[in-house]
mmCIF file of C-alpha atoms in Angstrom:
data_model
loop_
_atom_site.group_PDB
_atom_site.id
_atom_site.type_symbol
_atom_site.label_atom_id
_atom_site.label_comp_id
_atom_site.label_asym_id
_atom_site.label_seq_id
_atom_site.Cartn_x
_atom_site.Cartn_y
_atom_site.Cartn_z
ATOM 1 C CA MET A 214 -9.637 -5.556 -34.343
ATOM 2 C CA GLY A 215 -9.820 -3.595 -37.501
ATOM 3 C CA ARG A 216 -9.568 -0.161 -38.925
ATOM 4 C CA LYS A 217 -12.922 1.622 -38.857
ATOM 5 C CA LYS A 218 -13.328 5.015 -40.499
ATOM 6 C CA LYS A 219 -15.736 6.787 -38.166
ATOM 7 C CA LYS A 220 -15.759 10.031 -36.271
ATOM 8 C CA VAL A 221 -14.706 10.267 -32.629
ATOM 9 C CA THR A 222 -16.032 12.907 -30.221
ATOM 10 C CA GLU A 223 -13.279 12.728 -27.550
ATOM 11 C CA SER A 224 -10.570 15.377 -27.726
ATOM 12 C CA PRO A 225 -6.956 14.938 -26.589
ATOM 13 C CA GLU A 226 -5.846 16.093 -23.166
ATOM 14 C CA ASP A 227 -3.034 18.417 -22.230
ATOM 15 C CA PRO A 228 0.081 16.414 -21.138
ATOM 16 C CA LEU A 229 0.416 18.410 -17.899
ATOM 17 C CA ASN A 230 -3.221 17.745 -16.956
ATOM 18 C CA ILE A 231 -2.806 14.005 -17.543
ATOM 19 C CA SER A 232 0.312 13.699 -15.365
ATOM 20 C CA GLN A 233 -1.180 15.769 -12.535
ATOM 21 C CA SER A 234 -4.526 13.941 -12.526
ATOM 22 C CA VAL A 235 -2.964 10.456 -12.560
ATOM 23 C CA GLU A 236 -0.366 11.226 -9.869
ATOM 24 C CA SER A 237 -2.958 12.830 -7.572
ATOM 25 C CA VAL A 238 -5.460 9.942 -7.642
ATOM 26 C CA ILE A 239 -3.268 6.900 -8.257
ATOM 27 C CA ASN A 240 -4.125 4.026 -5.912
ATOM 28 C CA HIS A 241 -3.003 0.462 -5.572
ATOM 29 C CA LEU A 242 -6.634 -0.656 -5.189
ATOM 30 C CA SER A 243 -9.810 0.200 -7.044
ATOM 31 C CA PRO A 244 -12.988 1.490 -5.307
ATOM 32 C CA SER A 245 -15.269 -1.029 -3.619
ATOM 33 C CA ASN A 246 -17.249 -3.315 -5.953
ATOM 34 C CA LYS A 247 -15.317 -1.984 -8.937
ATOM 35 C CA GLU A 248 -12.235 -2.803 -10.978
ATOM 36 C CA THR A 249 -9.808 -0.332 -12.512
ATOM 37 C CA ILE A 250 -7.950 -0.898 -15.770
ATOM 38 C CA MET A 251 -4.799 1.245 -15.858
ATOM 39 C CA VAL A 252 -3.331 1.649 -19.344
ATOM 40 C CA THR A 253 0.010 3.314 -20.098
ATOM 41 C CA LEU A 254 0.365 4.220 -23.779
ATOM 42 C CA HIS A 255 4.067 4.305 -24.658
ATOM 43 C CA GLY A 256 3.989 4.860 -28.417
ATOM 44 C CA ALA A 257 3.250 3.400 -31.856
ATOM 45 C CA THR A 258 5.020 2.687 -35.147
ATOM 46 C CA ASN A 259 3.893 2.677 -38.781
ATOM 47 C CA LEU A 260 0.457 4.179 -38.189
ATOM 48 C CA PRO A 261 -1.794 4.356 -41.262
ATOM 49 C CA ALA A 262 -2.352 7.650 -43.041
ATOM 50 C CA CYS A 263 -5.600 9.577 -43.008
ATOM 51 C CA LYS A 264 -8.269 9.179 -45.709
ATOM 52 C CA ASP A 265 -6.794 12.012 -47.761
ATOM 53 C CA GLY A 266 -3.293 10.512 -47.464
ATOM 54 C CA SER A 267 -2.018 13.164 -45.041
ATOM 55 C CA GLU A 268 0.196 12.438 -42.063
ATOM 56 C CA PRO A 269 -1.847 11.553 -38.926
ATOM 57 C CA TRP A 270 -1.710 13.600 -35.731
ATOM 58 C CA PRO A 271 -2.573 10.715 -33.395
ATOM 59 C CA TYR A 272 -3.825 10.317 -29.838
ATOM 60 C CA VAL A 273 -5.441 7.348 -28.047
ATOM 61 C CA VAL A 274 -8.907 6.980 -26.511
ATOM 62 C CA VAL A 275 -9.390 4.172 -23.964
ATOM 63 C CA LYS A 276 -12.910 2.989 -23.132
ATOM 64 C CA THR A 277 -14.892 -0.174 -22.376
ATOM 65 C CA THR A 278 -17.215 -2.044 -24.699
ATOM 66 C CA SER A 279 -20.244 -0.968 -22.650
ATOM 67 C CA GLU A 280 -19.264 2.675 -23.129
ATOM 68 C CA GLU A 281 -18.766 1.959 -26.815
ATOM 69 C CA VAL A 282 -22.240 0.423 -27.169
ATOM 70 C CA LYS A 283 -23.888 3.304 -25.283
ATOM 71 C CA ASN A 284 -21.859 5.926 -27.225
ATOM 72 C CA GLN A 285 -20.564 7.402 -23.985
ATOM 73 C CA ASN A 286 -17.576 9.726 -24.046
ATOM 74 C CA SER A 287 -14.482 8.516 -22.237
ATOM 75 C CA LYS A 288 -12.256 10.631 -20.013
ATOM 76 C CA ALA A 289 -9.297 8.269 -20.549
ATOM 77 C CA VAL A 290 -7.674 10.171 -23.409
ATOM 78 C CA THR A 291 -3.976 10.736 -24.054
ATOM 79 C CA SER A 292 -2.248 13.856 -25.324
ATOM 80 C CA VAL A 293 -1.083 14.486 -28.909
ATOM 81 C CA PRO A 294 2.536 14.730 -30.064
ATOM 82 C CA ALA A 295 4.009 18.088 -30.979
ATOM 83 C CA GLU A 296 3.542 17.494 -34.724
ATOM 84 C CA PRO A 297 1.870 14.951 -37.052
ATOM 85 C CA THR A 298 3.740 11.661 -37.236
ATOM 86 C CA LYS A 299 3.292 7.961 -37.940
ATOM 87 C CA ALA A 300 5.533 6.969 -35.006
ATOM 88 C CA PRO A 301 4.234 8.943 -32.004
ATOM 89 C CA THR A 302 5.456 8.733 -28.405
ATOM 90 C CA TRP A 303 2.977 9.503 -25.606
ATOM 91 C CA GLY A 304 4.030 8.032 -22.252
ATOM 92 C CA ASP A 305 0.595 8.852 -20.788
ATOM 93 C CA THR A 306 -1.263 6.752 -18.185
ATOM 94 C CA VAL A 307 -5.071 6.675 -18.131
ATOM 95 C CA GLU A 308 -7.619 4.655 -16.168
ATOM 96 C CA VAL A 309 -11.129 3.295 -16.767
ATOM 97 C CA GLU A 310 -13.450 1.848 -14.112
ATOM 98 C CA ILE A 311 -15.891 -1.033 -14.514
ATOM 99 C CA GLN A 312 -18.272 -2.876 -12.226
ATOM 100 C CA ALA A 313 -16.577 -5.884 -10.655
ATOM 101 C CA GLU A 314 -19.527 -8.216 -11.279
ATOM 102 C CA GLY A 315 -19.486 -7.560 -15.030
ATOM 103 C CA ALA A 316 -15.740 -7.423 -15.563
ATOM 104 C CA GLY A 317 -15.675 -10.827 -17.264
ATOM 105 C CA GLN A 318 -17.925 -9.614 -20.100
ATOM 106 C CA GLU A 319 -16.077 -6.336 -20.749
ATOM 107 C CA ASP A 320 -13.280 -5.540 -23.191
ATOM 108 C CA VAL A 321 -10.849 -2.624 -23.117
ATOM 109 C CA VAL A 322 -10.962 -0.720 -26.400
ATOM 110 C CA LEU A 323 -7.883 1.252 -27.526
ATOM 111 C CA LYS A 324 -8.632 3.680 -30.351
ATOM 112 C CA VAL A 325 -5.947 5.606 -32.214
ATOM 113 C CA VAL A 326 -7.574 8.815 -33.504
ATOM 114 C CA ASP A 327 -6.386 11.625 -35.775
ATOM 115 C CA ASN A 328 -6.618 14.996 -34.023
ATOM 116 C CA LYS A 329 -7.280 17.060 -37.128
ATOM 117 C CA LYS A 330 -10.230 15.171 -38.609
ATOM 118 C CA LYS A 331 -11.321 13.225 -35.472
ATOM 119 C CA GLU A 332 -11.030 10.137 -37.648
ATOM 120 C CA GLU A 333 -10.428 6.705 -36.120
ATOM 121 C CA LEU A 334 -7.234 5.282 -37.584
ATOM 122 C CA LEU A 335 -7.310 1.840 -35.919
ATOM 123 C CA SER A 336 -8.747 0.043 -32.912
ATOM 124 C CA TYR A 337 -7.732 -2.798 -30.580
ATOM 125 C CA GLN A 338 -9.843 -4.776 -28.098
ATOM 126 C CA ILE A 339 -8.388 -6.567 -25.054
ATOM 127 C CA PRO A 340 -10.690 -9.006 -23.158
ATOM 128 C CA ILE A 341 -10.485 -8.240 -19.442
ATOM 129 C CA LYS A 342 -11.274 -11.812 -18.384
ATOM 130 C CA TYR A 343 -7.846 -12.949 -19.597
ATOM 131 C CA LEU A 344 -5.980 -10.409 -17.437
ATOM 132 C CA ARG A 345 -4.731 -11.476 -14.022
ATOM 133 C CA VAL A 346 -5.390 -9.027 -11.209
ATOM 134 C CA PHE A 347 -2.410 -6.768 -10.301
ATOM 135 C CA HIS A 348 -0.232 -8.319 -13.013
ATOM 136 C CA PRO A 349 1.361 -5.812 -15.431
ATOM 137 C CA TYR A 350 1.096 -6.796 -19.099
ATOM 138 C CA HIS A 351 3.597 -5.167 -21.474
ATOM 139 C CA LEU A 352 1.867 -5.477 -24.830
ATOM 140 C CA GLU A 353 2.975 -5.055 -28.411
ATOM 141 C CA LEU A 354 -0.309 -4.893 -30.329
ATOM 142 C CA VAL A 355 0.267 -5.757 -33.971
ATOM 143 C CA MET A 356 -2.065 -5.142 -36.914
ATOM 144 C CA PRO A 357 -1.236 -5.759 -40.619
ATOM 145 C CA ASN A 358 -1.259 -2.671 -42.795
ATOM 146 C CA GLN A 359 -3.090 -3.457 -46.017
ATOM 147 C CA SER A 360 -1.523 -0.563 -47.923
ATOM 148 C CA GLU A 361 2.065 -1.840 -47.513
ATOM 149 C CA LYS A 362 1.982 -5.576 -48.246
ATOM 150 C CA ALA A 363 5.143 -5.503 -50.324
ATOM 151 C CA ASN A 364 7.589 -4.806 -47.530
ATOM 152 C CA GLU A 365 7.011 -7.182 -44.635
ATOM 153 C CA ALA A 366 9.386 -5.261 -42.342
ATOM 154 C CA THR A 367 7.191 -2.127 -42.445
ATOM 155 C CA ALA A 368 3.833 -3.723 -43.199
ATOM 156 C CA LYS A 369 2.730 -4.028 -39.558
ATOM 157 C CA THR A 370 1.287 -1.304 -37.392
ATOM 158 C CA LYS A 371 2.330 -1.683 -33.744
ATOM 159 C CA LEU A 372 0.985 -0.079 -30.590
ATOM 160 C CA TYR A 373 3.006 -0.391 -27.360
ATOM 161 C CA ALA A 374 1.098 -0.309 -24.060
ATOM 162 C CA THR A 375 1.191 -1.583 -20.476
ATOM 163 C CA VAL A 376 -2.101 -2.791 -18.971
ATOM 164 C CA VAL A 377 -2.760 -3.497 -15.277
ATOM 165 C CA ARG A 378 -6.058 -4.814 -13.922
ATOM 166 C CA LYS A 379 -6.595 -3.658 -10.316
ATOM 167 C CA GLY A 380 -9.185 -5.065 -7.924
ATOM 168 C CA SER A 381 -10.762 -3.613 -4.786
ATOM 169 C CA PHE A 382 -8.795 -5.944 -2.471
ATOM 170 C CA ILE A 383 -5.599 -7.972 -2.492
ATOM 171 C CA PRO A 384 -6.325 -11.726 -2.334
ATOM 172 C CA CYS A 385 -4.538 -13.648 0.403
ATOM 173 C CA TYR A 386 -2.653 -16.689 -0.885
ATOM 174 C CA ASP A 387 -1.247 -19.558 1.184
ATOM 175 C CA GLY A 388 2.291 -18.884 2.320
ATOM 176 C CA CYS A 389 2.101 -15.157 1.560
ATOM 177 C CA ASN A 390 1.916 -12.454 4.225
ATOM 178 C CA TYR A 391 1.356 -9.062 2.634
ATOM 179 C CA THR A 392 -1.278 -6.347 2.375
ATOM 180 C CA ALA A 393 -1.715 -2.803 1.110
ATOM 181 C CA LEU A 394 -2.308 0.423 2.974
ATOM 182 C CA GLU A 395 -5.634 1.039 1.230
ATOM 183 C CA ASP A 396 -6.805 -2.464 2.137
ATOM 184 C CA LYS A 397 -5.902 -1.942 5.798
ATOM 185 C CA LEU A 398 -7.579 1.477 5.988
ATOM 186 C CA ARG A 399 -10.714 0.175 4.297
ATOM 187 C CA GLU A 400 -10.888 -2.626 6.874
ATOM 188 C CA ARG A 401 -10.587 -0.055 9.677
ATOM 189 C CA ASN A 402 -13.441 2.020 8.232
ATOM 190 C CA GLU A 403 -15.917 -0.868 8.277
ATOM 191 C CA PRO A 404 -18.750 -0.532 10.800
ATOM 192 C CA LEU A 405 -17.968 -2.177 14.110
ATOM 193 C CA LEU A 406 -21.288 -4.018 14.152
ATOM 194 C CA ASN A 407 -20.305 -6.003 11.065
ATOM 195 C CA ARG A 408 -17.116 -7.133 12.778
ATOM 196 C CA LEU A 409 -18.837 -8.157 16.036
ATOM 197 C CA GLN A 410 -21.268 -10.669 14.501
ATOM 198 C CA GLY A 411 -20.599 -14.065 16.021
ATOM 199 C CA LYS A 412 -18.053 -14.837 18.691
ATOM 200 C CA PRO A 413 -14.817 -12.887 18.690
ATOM 201 C CA SER A 414 -11.672 -14.832 17.965
ATOM 202 C CA VAL A 415 -10.163 -13.804 21.345
ATOM 203 C CA ALA A 416 -12.431 -14.159 24.390
ATOM 204 C CA PHE A 417 -10.047 -12.442 26.788
ATOM 205 C CA PRO A 418 -8.382 -9.502 25.028
ATOM 206 C CA MET A 419 -5.065 -8.053 26.176
ATOM 207 C CA LEU A 420 -5.639 -4.908 28.199
ATOM 208 C CA SER A 421 -3.452 -1.840 28.187
ATOM 209 C CA ALA A 422 -2.472 0.167 31.252
ATOM 210 C CA SER A 423 -5.761 2.070 31.057
ATOM 211 C CA GLY A 424 -7.893 -1.087 30.946
ATOM 212 C CA LEU A 425 -8.840 -0.685 27.283
ATOM 213 C CA PRO A 426 -8.127 -3.627 24.930
ATOM 214 C CA GLN A 427 -5.323 -3.304 22.443
ATOM 215 C CA GLY A 428 -5.520 -4.160 18.768
ATOM 216 C CA PRO A 429 -3.057 -6.355 16.865
ATOM 217 C CA THR A 430 -0.667 -3.432 16.459
ATOM 218 C CA GLY A 431 -0.918 -2.237 20.064
ATOM 219 C CA GLU A 432 -3.350 0.655 19.577
ATOM 220 C CA ASN A 433 -6.376 1.065 21.875
ATOM 221 C CA GLN A 434 -9.632 -0.044 20.299
ATOM 222 C CA PRO A 435 -12.851 2.009 20.558
ATOM 223 C CA VAL A 436 -14.916 1.946 23.729
ATOM 224 C CA ASP A 437 -17.960 0.414 21.971
ATOM 225 C CA LEU A 438 -15.878 -2.574 20.955
ATOM 226 C CA TYR A 439 -14.536 -2.839 24.510
ATOM 227 C CA SER A 440 -18.092 -2.914 25.911
ATOM 228 C CA ALA A 441 -19.102 -5.654 23.473
ATOM 229 C CA LEU A 442 -16.034 -7.715 24.378
ATOM 230 C CA LEU A 443 -16.792 -7.318 28.073
ATOM 231 C CA ALA A 444 -20.351 -8.570 27.552
ATOM 232 C CA GLU A 445 -19.135 -11.540 25.518
ATOM 233 C CA ASN A 446 -16.464 -12.235 28.121
ATOM 234 C CA SER A 447 -19.045 -12.315 30.901
ATOM 235 C CA ARG A 448 -21.316 -14.664 28.950
ATOM 236 C CA LEU A 449 -18.507 -17.108 28.188
ATOM 237 C CA ARG A 450 -17.335 -17.166 31.792
ATOM 238 C CA ALA A 451 -20.884 -17.825 32.974
ATOM 239 C CA GLU A 452 -21.139 -20.806 30.632
ATOM 240 C CA LEU A 453 -17.786 -22.051 31.872
ATOM 241 C CA ASP A 454 -18.950 -21.865 35.489
ATOM 242 C CA LYS A 455 -22.109 -23.835 34.695
ATOM 243 C CA SER A 456 -20.138 -26.561 32.913
ATOM 244 C CA ARG A 457 -17.754 -27.046 35.816
ATOM 245 C CA GLN A 458 -20.607 -27.353 38.360
ATOM 246 C CA GLN A 459 -18.395 -26.386 41.219
ATOM 247 C CA SER A 460 -19.821 -25.931 44.697
ATOM 248 C CA ALA A 461 -17.829 -22.811 45.457
ATOM 249 C CA PRO A 462 -18.990 -20.003 43.179
ATOM 250 C CA ILE A 463 -16.392 -17.945 41.387
ATOM 251 C CA ILE A 464 -16.997 -14.236 41.729
ATOM 252 C CA LEU A 465 -15.980 -12.359 38.635
ATOM 253 C CA GLN A 466 -15.996 -8.608 38.432
ATOM 254 C CA GLN A 467 -15.609 -6.648 35.263
ATOM 255 C CA GLN A 468 -13.974 -3.281 35.256
ATOM 256 C CA ALA A 469 -16.590 -0.608 34.726
ATOM 257 C CA LEU A 470 -16.019 2.070 32.165
ATOM 258 C CA PRO A 471 -15.011 5.416 33.679
ATOM 259 C CA ASP A 472 -17.542 8.233 33.686
ATOM 260 C CA LEU A 473 -15.208 10.502 31.750
ATOM 261 C CA LEU A 474 -16.011 8.531 28.580
ATOM 262 C CA ALA A 475 -19.490 10.047 28.447
ATOM 263 C CA THR A 476 -18.780 12.412 25.544
ATOM 264 C CA THR A 477 -16.823 12.031 22.348
ATOM 265 C CA SER A 478 -14.345 14.759 23.276
ATOM 266 C CA ASP A 479 -13.561 12.978 26.544
ATOM 267 C CA LYS A 480 -12.901 9.782 24.620
ATOM 268 C CA PHE A 481 -10.462 11.546 22.312
ATOM 269 C CA ASN A 482 -8.734 13.216 25.269
ATOM 270 C CA LEU A 483 -8.344 9.853 27.006
ATOM 271 C CA LEU A 484 -7.002 8.225 23.845
ATOM 272 C CA ALA A 485 -4.498 11.079 23.444
ATOM 273 C CA LYS A 486 -3.315 10.602 27.042
ATOM 274 C CA LEU A 487 -2.958 6.873 26.436
ATOM 275 C CA GLU A 488 -0.875 7.491 23.328
ATOM 276 C CA ARG A 489 1.407 9.852 25.241
ATOM 277 C CA ALA A 490 1.762 7.289 28.037
ATOM 278 C CA GLN A 491 2.641 4.574 25.536
ATOM 279 C CA SER A 492 5.223 6.861 23.930
ATOM 280 C CA ARG A 493 6.726 7.508 27.373
ATOM 281 C CA ILE A 494 6.853 3.751 28.056
ATOM 282 C CA LEU A 495 8.625 3.133 24.759
ATOM 283 C CA SER A 496 11.133 5.883 25.594
ATOM 284 C CA LEU A 497 11.815 4.408 29.040
ATOM 285 C CA GLU A 498 12.236 0.944 27.526
ATOM 286 C CA SER A 499 14.767 2.360 25.066
ATOM 287 C CA GLN A 500 16.687 4.034 27.917
ATOM 288 C CA LEU A 501 16.596 0.784 29.875
ATOM 289 C CA GLU A 502 18.052 -1.123 26.920
ATOM 290 C CA ASP A 503 20.852 1.451 26.550
ATOM 291 C CA SER A 504 21.652 1.218 30.276
ATOM 292 C CA ALA A 505 21.687 -2.586 30.104
ATOM 293 C CA ARG A 506 24.083 -2.558 27.156
ATOM 294 C CA ARG A 507 26.351 -0.046 28.930
ATOM 295 C CA TRP A 508 26.284 -2.144 32.123
ATOM 296 C CA GLY A 509 27.160 -5.239 30.101
ATOM 297 C CA ARG A 510 30.169 -3.532 28.550
ATOM 298 C CA GLU A 511 31.383 -2.342 31.958
ATOM 299 C CA LYS A 512 30.929 -5.837 33.373
ATOM 300 C CA GLN A 513 32.914 -7.315 30.496
ATOM 301 C CA ASP A 514 35.718 -4.776 31.002
ATOM 302 C CA LEU A 515 35.854 -5.569 34.725
ATOM 303 C CA ALA A 516 36.030 -9.310 34.038
ATOM 304 C CA THR A 517 38.842 -8.708 31.542
ATOM 305 C CA ARG A 518 40.858 -6.704 34.089
ATOM 306 C CA LEU A 519 40.345 -9.383 36.752
ATOM 307 C CA GLN A 520 41.615 -12.048 34.378
ATOM 308 C CA GLU A 521 44.662 -9.923 33.563
ATOM 309 C CA GLN A 522 45.482 -9.583 37.255
ATOM 310 C CA GLU A 523 44.920 -13.300 37.814
ATOM 311 C CA TYR A 524 47.381 -14.309 35.068
ATOM 312 C CA GLY A 525 49.932 -11.625 36.013
ATOM 313 C CA LEU A 526 49.330 -9.387 33.052
ATOM 314 C CA GLY A 527 50.111 -5.814 34.095
ATOM 315 C CA HIS A 528 49.247 -2.474 32.621
ATOM 316 C CA PRO A 529 51.542 -0.726 30.126
ATOM 317 C CA SER A 530 54.762 0.842 31.404
ATOM 318 C CA ASN A 531 53.502 4.369 31.231
ATOM 319 C CA ALA A 532 50.560 3.456 33.492
ATOM 320 C CA ILE A 533 52.961 1.932 36.068
ATOM 321 C CA ILE A 534 55.091 5.072 36.103
ATOM 322 C CA THR A 535 52.064 7.239 36.638
ATOM 323 C CA ASP A 536 50.820 5.161 39.546
ATOM 324 C CA LEU A 537 54.156 5.218 41.462
ATOM 325 C CA PRO A 538 54.298 7.680 44.379
ATOM 326 C CA LYS A 539 56.742 10.559 44.099
ATOM 327 C CA LEU A 540 59.887 10.467 46.295
ATOM 328 C CA PRO A 541 60.328 13.225 48.842
ATOM 329 C CA LEU A 542 62.455 16.161 47.813
ATOM 330 C CA LEU A 543 65.100 15.520 50.519
ATOM 331 C CA GLU A 544 65.744 11.977 49.337
ATOM 332 C CA SER A 545 66.188 13.091 45.771
ATOM 333 C CA GLN A 546 68.884 15.615 46.855
ATOM 334 C CA ARG A 547 71.118 13.050 48.655
ATOM 335 C CA PRO A 548 74.614 12.548 47.093
#
């Protein structure tokens, strides 16, 4: 951590380009076998002046120590303020990626650079190994300014930033039940052969109306997985029959796959029909629940009326008048 007067090759980015690029690619997880360091540069105070004493026109370059050693240019560069100042405000978010296996030996380097002379004003290094994964760190990076030792209130240069270290998966802790959408989708995209090594956790999967097994969320799993589960099911049942050593053999028949699953398009058509059937079932179940609730209300109303009649509680007077039969016209005209 120290001020180093050397030239920098990275140029500042346009603020609109930074916001669009970050919002379009922002993810909760980093790519596989990598870690992402997301840095939000809020602003700075009391920045040092340039070599010639002029006001700096600052922006920030974020890179790793390996990029620094190899003199590689970084794409994680903020924008510049509208005019030169010692107290800039950026509000830009940039990201750098590192290999997960070497994350413990890397540092994040934050360089404040003058836009006019491409001169490095100051630099900070943050060891990645001290950052917890997915924990946001709101940092106030402080560095003494040697040119202003007299006034302690203004003698410190400060850089304000938020740093988040993101991994390629969310660790599962005891007592916690959560996940992320990227983690779930990445698990779905894994090859099926990797997931079928060893015995499956469920020997007899739940079958849907079409005979295909359902996943944990109710969706139909692929036909290849179904075939593998059928083979494993048959093997386990055969071992069970041998262990029991019963005289009467148990004949087990497995449902054969239909011929219409020969091509990929037929598989997709069948899965689409199954989804429509499941949607229809859910709709009928909803209608059944509504009918049951309506029947319950009618039953409760009927029980209430029966209790009123049992205890001699009549209807209101207007209802009694309406239910009375009308007298004939001749009787109403008698003197």
